[in-house]
Structure formats: structure tokens, C-alpha cells
Short mmCIF file of C-alpha atoms in Angstrom, two decimals:
data_model
loop_
_atom_site.label_atom_id
_atom_site.label_comp_id
_atom_site.label_asym_id
_atom_site.label_seq_id
_atom_site.Cartn_x
_atom_site.Cartn_y
_atom_site.Cartn_z
CA MET A 1 0.00 0.00 0.00
CA ARG A 2 2.93 2.30 0.64
CA ALA A 3 4.24 3.97 -2.47
CA THR A 4 7.78 4.56 -1.19
CA ALA A 5 10.42 2.08 -0.10
CA PRO A 6 10.58 1.73 3.71
CA MET A 7 13.23 3.68 5.64
CA LEU A 8 13.52 0.82 8.11
CA LEU A 9 12.71 -2.77 7.25
CA ALA A 10 13.07 -5.61 9.73
CA GLN A 11 12.59 -9.20 8.60
CA GLY A 12 12.55 -12.03 11.13
CA VAL A 13 15.08 -10.44 13.49
CA HIS A 14 16.31 -12.86 16.16
CA LYS A 15 18.66 -12.01 19.00
CA ARG A 16 19.75 -14.04 22.00
CA PHE A 17 22.00 -13.31 24.97
CA GLY A 18 23.31 -16.73 25.90
CA ALA A 19 20.29 -18.86 26.74
CA LEU A 20 17.94 -15.87 26.82
CA GLU A 21 16.10 -15.27 23.57
CA VAL A 22 15.40 -11.52 23.54
CA LEU A 23 14.03 -11.10 20.02
CA ARG A 24 12.02 -13.95 18.50
CA GLY A 25 11.44 -12.83 14.96
CA ILE A 26 10.60 -9.15 14.56
CA ASP A 27 9.03 -7.95 11.31
CA LEU A 28 8.56 -4.21 10.98
CA GLU A 29 8.34 -1.48 8.39
CA VAL A 30 8.80 2.23 8.95
CA ALA A 31 8.08 4.51 5.99
CA PRO A 32 10.06 7.70 5.40
CA ARG A 33 8.75 10.63 7.50
CA GLU A 34 6.89 8.19 9.71
CA VAL A 35 7.06 8.18 13.52
CA MET A 36 6.79 4.72 15.01
CA CYS A 37 6.43 4.25 18.76
CA LEU A 38 7.49 0.99 20.39
CA LEU A 39 5.60 0.15 23.55
CA GLY A 40 5.93 -2.79 25.86
CA PRO A 41 6.86 -3.98 29.34
CA SER A 42 10.53 -3.94 30.33
CA GLY A 43 12.34 -6.99 29.04
CA SER A 44 10.09 -7.17 25.99
CA GLY A 45 13.08 -6.53 23.70
CA LYS A 46 12.21 -3.06 22.41
CA SER A 47 15.51 -1.46 23.45
CA THR A 48 17.48 -4.42 22.15
CA PHE A 49 15.68 -4.13 18.82
CA LEU A 50 16.61 -0.44 18.64
CA ARG A 51 20.25 -1.25 19.40
CA CYS A 52 20.27 -3.88 16.66
CA VAL A 53 19.10 -1.28 14.15
CA ASN A 54 22.37 0.65 14.37
CA HIS A 55 24.45 -2.44 15.04
CA LEU A 56 25.29 -1.73 18.67
CA GLU A 57 24.16 -5.35 19.02
CA GLN A 58 24.63 -8.02 16.37
CA VAL A 59 21.54 -9.88 15.23
CA ASP A 60 21.65 -13.69 15.25
CA SER A 61 19.40 -14.10 12.25
CA GLY A 62 17.07 -12.05 10.10
CA ARG A 63 17.67 -8.85 8.20
CA LEU A 64 17.63 -5.17 9.13
CA TYR A 65 17.65 -2.68 6.27
CA VAL A 66 17.93 1.07 6.72
CA ASP A 67 17.05 2.93 3.54
CA GLY A 68 17.47 -0.33 1.65
CA VAL A 69 20.96 -1.08 3.01
CA LEU A 70 21.93 -3.71 5.58
CA VAL A 71 23.51 -1.96 8.56
CA GLY A 72 26.35 -4.08 9.86
CA TYR A 73 26.55 -6.71 7.18
CA GLU A 74 26.94 -7.44 3.54
CA GLU A 75 24.82 -10.05 1.79
CA ARG A 76 26.78 -12.44 -0.41
CA GLY A 77 24.73 -15.30 -1.75
CA ASP A 78 22.30 -15.75 1.10
CA ARG A 79 24.89 -15.45 3.85
CA LEU A 80 25.66 -12.37 5.92
CA HIS A 81 29.23 -11.20 6.29
CA GLU A 82 30.09 -8.67 8.97
CA LEU A 83 31.41 -5.47 7.45
CA HIS A 84 34.72 -3.76 8.00
CA GLU A 85 34.70 -1.22 10.83
CA ARG A 86 35.02 1.74 8.48
CA GLU A 87 31.93 0.71 6.53
CA VAL A 88 29.91 0.02 9.72
CA CYS A 89 30.82 3.51 10.95
CA ARG A 90 29.76 5.07 7.67
CA ARG A 91 26.35 3.41 7.83
CA ARG A 92 25.91 4.12 11.54
CA ALA A 93 26.56 7.79 10.93
CA GLU A 94 23.32 7.92 8.95
CA ILE A 95 21.32 6.73 11.98
CA GLY A 96 21.00 9.05 14.95
CA MET A 97 20.43 7.66 18.42
CA VAL A 98 19.26 9.27 21.63
CA PHE A 99 19.83 7.35 24.85
CA GLN A 100 17.87 7.07 28.06
CA ARG A 101 20.80 8.40 30.08
CA PHE A 102 21.81 11.09 27.53
CA ASN A 103 25.46 9.92 27.37
CA LEU A 104 26.73 13.39 26.54
CA PHE A 105 30.52 13.68 26.56
CA PRO A 106 31.14 15.28 29.98
CA HIS A 107 34.53 16.78 29.05
CA MET A 108 33.07 18.80 26.17
CA THR A 109 30.76 21.82 26.25
CA ALA A 110 27.27 21.56 24.75
CA LEU A 111 28.54 23.11 21.51
CA GLU A 112 31.57 20.78 21.34
CA ASN A 113 29.32 17.78 21.96
CA VAL A 114 27.25 18.70 18.91
CA ALA A 115 30.16 19.71 16.67
CA ALA A 116 32.52 16.83 17.56
CA ALA A 117 31.25 14.01 15.35
CA PRO A 118 30.99 15.97 12.07
CA VAL A 119 34.61 17.11 12.54
CA LEU A 120 35.97 13.74 13.68
CA VAL A 121 33.93 11.48 11.41
CA LYS A 122 33.03 13.50 8.34
CA LYS A 123 36.22 15.63 8.46
CA GLU A 124 34.12 18.74 8.16
CA PRO A 125 35.91 22.08 8.65
CA ARG A 126 35.54 23.20 12.27
CA ALA A 127 33.84 26.46 11.34
CA VAL A 128 31.13 24.67 9.35
CA ALA A 129 30.49 22.15 12.12
CA VAL A 130 30.38 24.83 14.81
CA GLU A 131 27.97 26.94 12.80
CA ARG A 132 25.60 24.01 12.30
CA ALA A 133 25.98 23.04 15.97
CA ALA A 134 24.92 26.55 17.02
CA ARG A 135 21.92 26.35 14.68
CA LEU A 136 20.90 22.97 16.10
CA LEU A 137 21.28 24.15 19.68
CA ASP A 138 19.11 27.13 18.77
CA ARG A 139 16.53 24.73 17.39
CA VAL A 140 16.29 22.85 20.69
CA GLY A 141 16.25 26.18 22.53
CA LEU A 142 19.71 25.95 24.09
CA LEU A 143 21.86 28.39 22.10
CA ALA A 144 22.39 30.44 25.25
CA ARG A 145 23.87 27.39 27.00
CA SER A 146 26.39 26.56 24.25
CA ASP A 147 29.39 26.90 26.54
CA ALA A 148 27.93 24.95 29.45
CA TYR A 149 29.31 21.52 30.33
CA PRO A 150 26.76 18.69 30.63
CA SER A 151 27.12 18.69 34.43
CA GLN A 152 25.88 22.29 34.45
CA LEU A 153 22.70 21.42 32.55
CA SER A 154 19.44 19.91 33.78
CA GLY A 155 18.45 16.45 32.58
CA GLY A 156 15.97 17.89 30.10
CA GLN A 157 18.57 20.28 28.71
CA GLN A 158 21.13 17.47 28.44
CA GLN A 159 18.66 15.34 26.50
CA ARG A 160 17.94 18.23 24.12
CA VAL A 161 21.68 18.66 23.53
CA ALA A 162 21.85 14.91 22.87
CA ILE A 163 19.12 15.28 20.25
CA ALA A 164 21.04 18.14 18.63
CA ARG A 165 24.21 16.03 18.71
CA ALA A 166 22.50 13.18 16.86
CA LEU A 167 21.01 15.61 14.31
CA ALA A 168 24.43 17.11 13.61
CA MET A 169 25.30 14.03 11.55
CA GLN A 170 22.22 14.73 9.40
CA PRO A 171 20.77 11.25 9.88
CA LYS A 172 18.07 9.67 7.75
CA LEU A 173 16.58 7.92 10.76
CA MET A 174 16.45 8.81 14.43
CA LEU A 175 16.22 6.21 17.18
CA PHE A 176 15.04 7.21 20.66
CA ASP A 177 15.65 4.74 23.50
CA GLU A 178 13.29 5.78 26.32
CA PRO A 179 14.41 9.42 25.98
CA THR A 180 12.33 10.71 28.90
CA SER A 181 12.56 7.81 31.37
CA ALA A 182 15.49 9.26 33.30
CA LEU A 183 13.96 12.72 33.63
CA ASP A 184 12.14 14.47 36.45
CA PRO A 185 8.44 14.66 35.52
CA GLU A 186 8.48 18.43 35.00
CA LEU A 187 11.35 18.14 32.48
CA VAL A 188 9.68 15.53 30.27
CA GLY A 189 7.62 18.10 28.36
CA GLU A 190 10.54 20.08 26.93
CA VAL A 191 12.14 16.94 25.48
CA LEU A 192 8.86 15.69 24.00
CA ASP A 193 8.34 19.16 22.47
CA ALA A 194 11.74 18.96 20.78
CA MET A 195 10.84 15.50 19.43
CA ARG A 196 7.43 16.71 18.25
CA GLY A 197 9.13 19.54 16.34
CA LEU A 198 11.45 17.02 14.73
CA ALA A 199 8.49 14.84 13.68
CA GLU A 200 6.73 17.85 12.18
CA ASP A 201 9.83 18.58 10.12
CA GLY A 202 9.48 15.13 8.58
CA MET A 203 12.18 13.14 10.38
CA THR A 204 11.72 9.38 10.35
CA MET A 205 11.70 8.28 13.97
CA VAL A 206 11.51 5.08 15.97
CA VAL A 207 10.72 5.87 19.60
CA VAL A 208 10.81 3.42 22.47
CA THR A 209 8.70 5.13 25.10
CA HIS A 210 6.25 4.82 27.95
CA GLU A 211 4.66 8.17 27.09
CA ILE A 212 1.27 7.01 25.82
CA GLY A 213 0.17 10.61 25.23
CA PHE A 214 3.15 11.24 22.95
CA ALA A 215 2.52 8.00 21.07
CA ARG A 216 -1.10 8.95 20.52
CA GLU A 217 -0.48 12.53 19.41
CA VAL A 218 2.77 12.32 17.48
CA GLY A 219 3.04 8.67 16.46
CA ASP A 220 1.91 7.52 13.03
CA ALA A 221 2.22 3.90 14.04
CA LEU A 222 2.31 2.06 17.33
CA VAL A 223 3.87 -1.33 17.91
CA PHE A 224 3.28 -3.23 21.11
CA MET A 225 5.96 -5.79 21.94
CA ASP A 226 6.11 -8.49 24.56
CA GLY A 227 8.43 -11.44 25.04
CA GLY A 228 10.55 -10.56 22.00
CA ARG A 229 7.57 -10.55 19.60
CA VAL A 230 5.33 -7.94 18.07
CA VAL A 231 1.97 -8.53 19.73
CA GLU A 232 -0.02 -5.85 18.03
CA SER A 233 0.50 -2.87 15.77
CA GLY A 234 -1.59 -0.21 14.11
CA VAL A 235 -2.64 3.42 14.26
CA PRO A 236 -1.83 4.62 17.81
CA ARG A 237 -5.30 6.04 18.51
CA ASP A 238 -6.99 2.76 17.58
CA VAL A 239 -4.56 0.49 19.39
CA ILE A 240 -4.74 2.56 22.56
CA ALA A 241 -8.52 2.93 22.49
CA HIS A 242 -9.38 -0.58 21.30
CA PRO A 243 -6.53 -3.04 21.79
CA SER A 244 -7.32 -6.31 20.05
CA GLN A 245 -5.01 -8.45 22.16
CA GLU A 246 -5.55 -9.30 25.81
CA ARG A 247 -1.82 -8.72 26.54
CA THR A 248 -1.95 -5.20 25.12
CA ARG A 249 -5.13 -4.42 27.07
CA ALA A 250 -3.52 -5.61 30.32
CA PHE A 251 -0.41 -3.46 29.71
CA LEU A 252 -2.32 -0.34 28.73
CA SER A 253 -4.64 -0.61 31.72
CA LYS A 254 -1.55 -0.39 33.95
CA VAL A 255 0.20 2.55 32.30
CA LEU A 256 -2.79 4.73 31.33
CA MET B 1 28.51 25.18 76.22
CA PRO B 2 30.75 24.13 73.32
CA LEU B 3 31.96 20.55 73.33
CA ARG B 4 35.31 20.20 75.07
CA HIS B 5 38.19 18.33 73.41
CA PRO B 6 40.78 17.74 76.17
CA TRP B 7 42.70 15.13 74.16
CA ARG B 8 43.26 17.59 71.35
CA TRP B 9 45.14 19.77 73.80
CA VAL B 10 47.21 16.81 75.03
CA ALA B 11 48.09 15.85 71.43
CA THR B 12 48.95 19.45 70.58
CA VAL B 13 51.35 19.67 73.53
CA VAL B 14 53.03 16.38 72.60
CA VAL B 15 53.51 17.49 69.00
CA LEU B 16 54.88 20.88 70.05
CA VAL B 17 57.39 19.31 72.44
CA LEU B 18 58.60 16.86 69.77
CA ALA B 19 58.90 19.68 67.24
CA ALA B 20 60.90 21.78 69.71
CA MET B 21 63.27 18.86 70.34
CA LEU B 22 63.77 18.39 66.59
CA VAL B 23 64.51 22.08 65.98
CA HIS B 24 66.87 22.14 68.95
CA SER B 25 68.76 19.15 67.57
CA LEU B 26 68.88 20.64 64.05
CA VAL B 27 70.35 23.88 65.38
CA THR B 28 72.74 22.63 68.05
CA ASP B 29 73.91 19.24 66.73
CA ALA B 30 77.19 19.84 64.96
CA THR B 31 76.95 16.57 62.99
CA TYR B 32 74.40 18.18 60.67
CA GLY B 33 77.21 20.46 59.53
CA TRP B 34 75.02 23.22 58.12
CA GLY B 35 78.13 25.01 56.93
CA VAL B 36 79.06 21.99 54.81
CA VAL B 37 75.46 21.72 53.58
CA GLY B 38 75.58 25.32 52.42
CA GLN B 39 78.92 24.77 50.78
CA TYR B 40 77.74 21.79 48.69
CA MET B 41 74.11 22.76 48.02
CA LEU B 42 75.00 24.57 44.78
CA SER B 43 78.30 22.82 43.99
CA GLY B 44 79.03 21.55 40.48
CA PRO B 45 78.85 17.79 41.08
CA ILE B 46 75.58 18.09 43.04
CA LEU B 47 73.94 20.27 40.37
CA ARG B 48 75.14 17.92 37.62
CA GLY B 49 73.73 15.01 39.63
CA LEU B 50 70.47 16.91 40.04
CA LEU B 51 70.22 17.43 36.29
CA LEU B 52 70.88 13.74 35.68
CA THR B 53 68.19 12.81 38.21
CA LEU B 54 65.72 14.99 36.32
CA GLU B 55 66.76 13.46 33.00
CA LEU B 56 66.46 9.94 34.37
CA THR B 57 63.03 10.68 35.83
CA GLY B 58 61.85 12.28 32.59
CA ALA B 59 63.15 9.52 30.33
CA ALA B 60 61.91 6.68 32.56
CA MET B 61 58.45 8.25 32.92
CA ALA B 62 58.26 8.87 29.15
CA ILE B 63 59.00 5.18 28.49
CA GLY B 64 56.71 4.14 31.33
CA ILE B 65 53.75 6.22 30.12
CA ALA B 66 54.11 5.42 26.40
CA LEU B 67 54.60 1.70 26.96
CA GLY B 68 52.10 1.64 29.82
CA VAL B 69 49.28 3.12 27.71
CA THR B 70 50.10 0.62 24.94
CA LEU B 71 50.11 -2.29 27.39
CA ALA B 72 46.79 -1.17 28.90
CA ILE B 73 45.12 -1.01 25.47
CA LEU B 74 46.58 -4.42 24.57
CA ARG B 75 45.39 -5.81 27.89
CA LEU B 76 41.83 -4.76 27.02
CA SER B 77 42.10 -6.17 23.50
CA PRO B 78 39.60 -8.86 22.51
CA ASN B 79 42.54 -10.80 21.02
CA PRO B 80 43.58 -13.28 23.75
CA LEU B 81 47.18 -13.46 22.48
CA LEU B 82 47.67 -9.69 22.80
CA SER B 83 45.97 -9.39 26.18
CA GLY B 84 47.89 -12.47 27.35
CA ALA B 85 51.22 -11.00 26.27
CA SER B 86 50.41 -7.78 28.09
CA TRP B 87 49.41 -9.70 31.21
CA LEU B 88 52.69 -11.67 31.08
CA TYR B 89 54.76 -8.49 30.77
CA ILE B 90 53.01 -6.88 33.73
CA TRP B 91 53.33 -10.07 35.76
CA PHE B 92 57.08 -10.27 35.14
CA PHE B 93 58.06 -6.64 35.58
CA ARG B 94 55.88 -6.08 38.64
CA GLY B 95 57.04 -9.35 40.12
CA THR B 96 60.76 -8.60 40.24
CA PRO B 97 62.51 -5.79 42.18
CA VAL B 98 63.38 -2.72 40.12
CA LEU B 99 66.90 -2.73 41.61
CA VAL B 100 67.43 -6.25 40.26
CA GLN B 101 66.12 -5.14 36.87
CA ILE B 102 68.55 -2.20 36.71
CA VAL B 103 71.51 -4.39 37.62
CA PHE B 104 70.27 -6.96 35.11
CA TRP B 105 70.26 -4.42 32.27
CA TYR B 106 73.67 -3.22 33.43
CA ASN B 107 74.98 -6.76 32.94
CA ILE B 108 72.97 -7.57 29.81
CA SER B 109 76.14 -8.00 27.76
CA ALA B 110 76.92 -11.17 29.74
CA LEU B 111 73.70 -12.68 28.34
CA TYR B 112 73.62 -11.13 24.86
CA PRO B 113 77.13 -9.87 23.97
CA HIS B 114 75.97 -8.70 20.54
CA VAL B 115 72.73 -6.96 19.64
CA GLY B 116 71.56 -6.13 16.14
CA ILE B 117 68.61 -5.23 13.98
CA GLY B 118 67.69 -7.57 11.17
CA ILE B 119 65.17 -10.05 9.85
CA PRO B 120 64.15 -12.52 12.60
CA PHE B 121 66.12 -15.76 12.14
CA GLY B 122 67.56 -14.13 8.97
CA PRO B 123 70.45 -11.83 8.18
CA VAL B 124 71.45 -9.08 10.65
CA LEU B 125 71.49 -5.59 9.14
CA VAL B 126 72.98 -3.47 11.93
CA HIS B 127 74.79 -4.79 14.95
CA GLY B 128 77.06 -3.75 17.79
CA SER B 129 78.30 -4.94 21.11
CA ALA B 130 75.75 -4.78 23.90
CA ASN B 131 78.29 -3.11 26.15
CA SER B 132 78.63 -0.08 23.92
CA ILE B 133 74.89 0.30 23.30
CA VAL B 134 73.63 -0.34 26.83
CA SER B 135 75.71 2.18 28.75
CA SER B 136 75.13 2.51 32.47
CA LEU B 137 72.73 5.40 31.86
CA VAL B 138 70.75 3.40 29.29
CA ALA B 139 70.66 0.45 31.68
CA ALA B 140 69.20 2.66 34.39
CA ILE B 141 66.63 4.24 32.05
CA LEU B 142 65.58 0.81 30.74
CA GLY B 143 65.37 -0.69 34.23
CA LEU B 144 63.31 2.18 35.62
CA GLY B 145 61.18 2.77 32.49
CA LEU B 146 60.24 -0.83 31.72
CA ASN B 147 59.35 -1.41 35.36
CA GLU B 148 57.28 1.76 35.46
CA ALA B 149 55.40 0.69 32.31
CA ALA B 150 54.05 -2.37 34.15
CA TYR B 151 52.63 -0.27 36.97
CA TYR B 152 51.43 2.47 34.66
CA ALA B 153 49.57 -0.02 32.46
CA GLU B 154 47.42 -0.99 35.44
CA ILE B 155 46.71 2.67 36.23
CA VAL B 156 45.64 3.37 32.64
CA ARG B 157 43.54 0.21 32.52
CA ALA B 158 41.70 1.24 35.68
CA GLY B 159 41.15 4.67 34.12
CA ILE B 160 39.76 3.26 30.87
CA LEU B 161 37.46 0.88 32.76
CA SER B 162 36.16 3.76 34.88
CA VAL B 163 34.58 5.41 31.83
CA ASP B 164 30.88 4.53 31.44
CA THR B 165 30.19 2.19 28.50
CA GLY B 166 27.37 4.55 27.48
CA GLN B 167 30.10 6.96 26.34
CA THR B 168 31.48 4.41 23.89
CA GLU B 169 27.98 3.56 22.66
CA ALA B 170 27.08 7.20 22.09
CA ALA B 171 30.31 7.71 20.15
CA GLN B 172 29.69 4.53 18.13
CA SER B 173 26.16 5.66 17.28
CA LEU B 174 27.68 8.85 15.84
CA GLY B 175 29.81 6.73 13.53
CA MET B 176 33.15 7.20 15.29
CA PRO B 177 35.72 4.46 14.67
CA ARG B 178 37.35 2.70 17.65
CA VAL B 179 40.63 4.63 17.53
CA VAL B 180 38.84 8.00 17.53
CA ILE B 181 36.58 6.88 20.40
CA MET B 182 39.62 5.90 22.44
CA ARG B 183 41.51 9.14 21.75
CA LYS B 184 38.73 11.70 21.85
CA VAL B 185 36.10 10.23 24.17
CA VAL B 186 37.45 7.54 26.48
CA LEU B 187 41.04 8.59 27.26
CA PRO B 188 40.23 12.26 28.01
CA GLN B 189 37.71 11.04 30.58
CA ALA B 190 40.01 8.33 31.87
CA MET B 191 42.57 11.10 32.50
CA ARG B 192 40.64 12.20 35.56
CA VAL B 193 41.38 8.83 37.10
CA ILE B 194 44.86 8.52 35.55
CA VAL B 195 46.37 11.92 36.41
CA PRO B 196 46.49 11.76 40.23
CA PRO B 197 48.38 8.44 40.32
CA THR B 198 50.60 9.70 37.46
CA GLY B 199 51.69 12.53 39.76
CA ASN B 200 52.37 10.01 42.50
CA GLU B 201 54.33 7.81 40.10
CA THR B 202 56.44 10.77 38.91
CA ILE B 203 57.21 11.81 42.47
CA SER B 204 58.00 8.22 43.30
CA MET B 205 60.20 7.91 40.20
CA LEU B 206 62.17 11.01 41.18
CA LYS B 207 63.23 9.19 44.33
CA THR B 208 63.45 5.67 42.86
CA SER B 209 65.89 7.04 40.27
CA SER B 210 68.45 7.06 43.11
CA LEU B 211 68.63 3.28 42.53
CA ALA B 212 70.51 4.13 39.32
CA SER B 213 73.50 4.54 41.65
CA ALA B 214 73.66 0.73 41.51
CA ALA B 215 74.53 1.07 37.82
CA ALA B 216 77.14 3.73 38.64
CA VAL B 217 75.09 6.57 37.19
CA ALA B 218 76.16 9.80 38.88
CA GLU B 219 72.69 11.13 39.64
CA LEU B 220 71.96 13.21 42.72
CA PHE B 221 72.33 10.51 45.36
CA TYR B 222 75.39 8.86 43.80
CA SER B 223 77.04 12.28 43.40
CA ALA B 224 76.52 12.89 47.12
CA GLN B 225 77.90 9.44 47.89
CA LEU B 226 80.98 10.09 45.76
CA ILE B 227 81.66 13.30 47.67
CA TYR B 228 81.26 11.88 51.18
CA ALA B 229 83.34 8.85 50.25
CA ARG B 230 86.21 11.34 49.91
CA ASN B 231 85.55 13.86 52.69
CA TYR B 232 83.57 11.70 55.20
CA GLU B 233 80.93 14.44 55.62
CA THR B 234 78.24 11.78 55.31
CA ILE B 235 75.32 13.45 57.14
CA PRO B 236 75.67 16.92 55.57
CA LEU B 237 75.73 15.45 52.07
CA LEU B 238 72.72 13.26 52.75
CA VAL B 239 70.98 16.42 53.96
CA VAL B 240 71.97 18.17 50.70
CA ALA B 241 70.49 15.34 48.62
CA SER B 242 67.34 15.18 50.77
CA LEU B 243 66.75 18.93 50.55
CA TRP B 244 66.96 18.79 46.74
CA TYR B 245 64.63 15.79 46.55
CA LEU B 246 62.16 17.60 48.83
CA ALA B 247 62.31 20.77 46.74
CA LEU B 248 61.64 18.86 43.51
CA THR B 249 58.78 16.79 44.91
CA THR B 250 57.17 19.96 46.27
CA LEU B 251 57.32 21.55 42.82
CA LEU B 252 55.83 18.42 41.25
CA THR B 253 53.02 18.33 43.80
CA ILE B 254 52.03 21.90 42.96
CA GLY B 255 52.20 21.15 39.23
CA GLN B 256 50.03 18.07 39.74
CA HIS B 257 47.31 20.19 41.35
CA TYR B 258 47.02 22.37 38.26
CA ILE B 259 47.00 19.41 35.85
CA GLU B 260 44.27 17.72 37.90
CA ARG B 261 42.21 20.89 37.81
CA TYR B 262 42.50 20.97 34.02
CA TYR B 263 41.27 17.40 33.55
CA ALA B 264 38.49 17.87 36.09
CA ARG B 265 36.81 20.43 33.82
CA GLY B 266 33.19 19.67 33.23
CA SER B 267 32.87 17.89 36.55
CA VAL B 268 31.64 19.26 39.84
CA PRO B 269 32.88 19.76 42.43
CA SER B 270 36.35 20.96 41.46
CA VAL B 271 39.45 19.29 42.86
CA PRO B 272 39.95 20.23 46.50
CA PRO B 273 43.38 21.44 47.61
CA ARG B 274 45.44 18.48 48.80
CA THR B 275 48.75 19.68 50.07
CA PHE B 276 49.48 21.51 53.26
CA PRO B 277 50.92 24.61 51.50
CA GLU B 278 47.84 24.79 49.27
CA LEU B 279 45.54 24.55 52.28
CA LEU B 280 47.61 27.23 53.94
CA LEU B 281 47.40 29.54 50.92
CA ARG B 282 43.68 29.01 50.62
CA SER B 283 42.95 29.60 54.28
CA LEU B 284 44.99 32.80 54.12
CA GLY B 285 42.96 33.91 51.13
CA ARG B 286 39.62 33.22 52.79
CA PRO B 287 39.98 33.64 56.54
CA GLY B 288 37.85 31.18 58.46
CA ALA B 289 36.79 29.35 55.31
CA ARG B 290 37.82 25.99 56.69
CA ARG B 291 36.40 26.43 60.16
CA ARG B 292 32.85 25.41 59.30
CA GLU B 293 33.38 21.79 60.31
CA VAL B 294 34.03 22.80 63.95
CA PRO B 295 30.69 22.56 65.72
CA SER B 296 29.87 25.49 67.97
#
């Protein structure tokens, strides 16, 4: 039904940690400019799936394509060969990721955090990277705090810098791993606002979240996961209002 | 009523009496020979020895740090052969006394009379006698530096492990290759853990370099020994050497404070003053600043 090729395509993704099978065959499609929210209890595999997308974890079987390209592997015949580090880095650079615990570089100022990767990875001239970094910080409302170190920023401000840092690499796809879970309740709004702005600008996003309100208002698609499988997916408003699966209903009744 | 601390007064009196006895002895005891101390403090052989001590310390620390960082990175390598080799090196060089290692290098020509550079098990391209290449100074630098590398590797490894793995993941997600992550993200943060013990190691090396006297290197201590072997003014010359060692370690301690402050940027709170002179300077600058902890 979709006219365009998917930005993210997952086919039968399996992942195990030792004896524990975390992902038991995930099939997903995210169209360009689409915002997909992943919901599910902890341990359901949603974060692991996100980490597989940019190859922070290796999949055991299945395929993950971003913009039609396998992320960490090369397909020869029907076997997957892990790519050389340089090529993995090149493909990762096209996927932005925002972490639950921000993971800003504490020894760099907000501006340096945002400008670092374009200079170090893309070999951009410093002036160009710094100018874009300032623009991105302005976009998340933190231009005035450019020279602050992460420790001098609130959690919400740190997360907004982290979003700007990921955007600095001009990614095709943004991954959010529970971006508001580590924040004080009154700081959640400013981060969600920044993400909403990003969605309105047409960024393709996959968001692991517990913010049902955000999923309903901003999400184009909602996927509910449990036990390493996709239990249910659809338009957020419908899934939240009328879950078809008992497992989804039980989960939603607890978090709503 | 403020809380009374009678034992503090007792301890204060004891310390004051001991200090008075020490000063009295320093002033009245002729064996200290302060005249002789003054005469040799700035003499040629002592100053040349001092310079050599600084050179030894610098060279040994340079080898120790360069090789130590390499060993630490190898030790954390996923390749078991590399991490095993690093472990073996550290095991050997930490497990034998540094004095033995210096003397060993000094006598290396007994084991390998000729050294050369060439293709392994193939023809030798350059060669010379071990005696001419490993002079006593080189033996001392090798002994001190290679030993230091083993200790320093463990310091760097602890520093690298202290950096949160989330830092590496964030850098990876931005497309940074491993080498860049190590140099720009992990090591600068590890420095906060690495720098304080590096200062300690340097201060320690300054004094350990006196062991080079065993390889007949005329550094500060050996220079003093050579002089008192002739004029029998043993105590005054030991005082001369000690005063110079104290002066240098004091300078290093102050330098260390500023380096620590630099690498602590971006973290709160800032590094507190550690040395007595620093505390003194600070309390002079802000009278009563350190008196808060006394309950009233």
C-alpha cells in the first residue's frame, strides 16, 4: 500500500544473549517521514531491537535494512558477512540515536558535543560544524547554554543537547531509547516538544517510550511488543482505544 | 557550652614538644654540619647530579607512560594473544625488584654480547656490542622505564574501565571508529582517574631514580655518595640530597594540582586542595573558610 520504499525494514530479526532469547522474529516497516512508537513492558526486547538497528548489538538471524541497506553486514549469496569497521561507521553515521541516560561527553561543552562528530567522522571544517551546531542548539532552545558543560545542565537540557548532537550528523533515521525515562516529571515536556518539532519537520523516527500521550499525538504507528515478539500494531489512537489483544489491554490498563 | 576536646590539647602539647626537640637538635647538633650543607648545596657535582636525576626521571616516565598506555590497550584487546602478552609483561616486571632489573640491564652483555637489527632468524642488518649500546645510563633508564610501564599499564587500565560504556555507545552511534573513540572520548575522561596516580608515580620515580646509583650513574644521590666517600661528611651530604629531593617533589606536587584541575573540567565539584601549603594559601585567602566543620 505504501508507495515509497521503507526507511527501516526488519525481517525475522532474532537475538539471543546466551540462553535468553530476547528477540524472537521481529518484522517491521517504517516509511520515510513516519514516527513509530514501540511500547511494551521492560524486558520485551524493544531497546534491544533499537540497538540492533544501528548495530550496537549483532543480530543472530534475520535482516535489518535502513534505507534499503543492511547496517552491519553485507549479503553475499544468502549469507551475511560482517562489514569492516570503516563501513559500519559510515552506515551508523546515517542513523541518529538518543539514549535514556543522555550519554553526553562530559569533558566537552554543549557546543563541542554537537560539533565533535561531524569534525571527527566527516572531516568537516571546524567552522562549518560549529555553525551548524549553534543552529541545532538554537533549534532545541539551548543556544544560550552553548558553553555549558553537561554537568551544568538539567536532565531535560542534556537530552535536548543529545538530540542536537544526533542531528548534527544529518541522519536519515532517528532512534530514541526511552528518551524521557530518566527525567524528572516536569522536564519531560521540553524533550517531548523537541521531538514533536522534529516529527513535524518530517524526520523518520523510531521511539521506544512509555509516554502514551506522545505515542497517541505524534506517532503515526504504534507497535506493542512483549516477550521478544510484536503482539499488536496499528494506528496509535486505535490500538490505545481498542486493543485487540488481551496482553496489550492488560499493559495499557496499567500505564494509562 | 561548646563541646570540650581535652585530648586535642594533650596531642597538641606532645607534637609541640617533639617539634621543639627536633629544631633544637637541628640547630645545636654539629653533625648536621650546616656550613658543609651550604657549601655543597650549589656545587658543580651536586647540580650535575640533580640534572641527571631529572633526565632519568623524565626519560623513565616517558617510556613508562608510552609503553604503559600501549600495554593497557593491549590488555583490554579482545585478542587473547595480545591481552595475554600484556598480562605476562606486567606479571614479570611487577614481580621482580626494580633494583634487580637495573643491575640486570647493566649486565645484559653477559647474556647477549651482541645486539643487532635484522630479519628474525635471517640476516642481521645493523649490529654492535651490547656493552657499547647499553651504557650505564641506558641500563638505568631501561630498568626504571620498563618497570614503570608495568605499573602504569594498570593505572591506565583502571582509568579506561572507569569510563561509562554509554560513552562508547554514544560515540559509536555517531559513527566514530574505535581509535577515535579511544583518543577523543574515552582517554580524556580516563585522564581524571589517571592523572592523580601519574603525579604520585612521577614523584616516586624522582626518588626511585636514586637506585641508578647501583649502575654507577652519577645522579643526585650517587654524586653525594661520591663526595662523602672522599671527605667523610656523610650526614651533611645526605641532607643536601634530601633537601633537593624535597624541593623537587614539592614543585611536582604543585604542578600536579594544576593538571588535575584541568582534567576535572566539566565535573563538579572541582578538585579540593590536597597539600598543606595549598591549604595554607587558601585559608589565608579566605579567613575562616575551613572552620565550618568545627561545631559550635
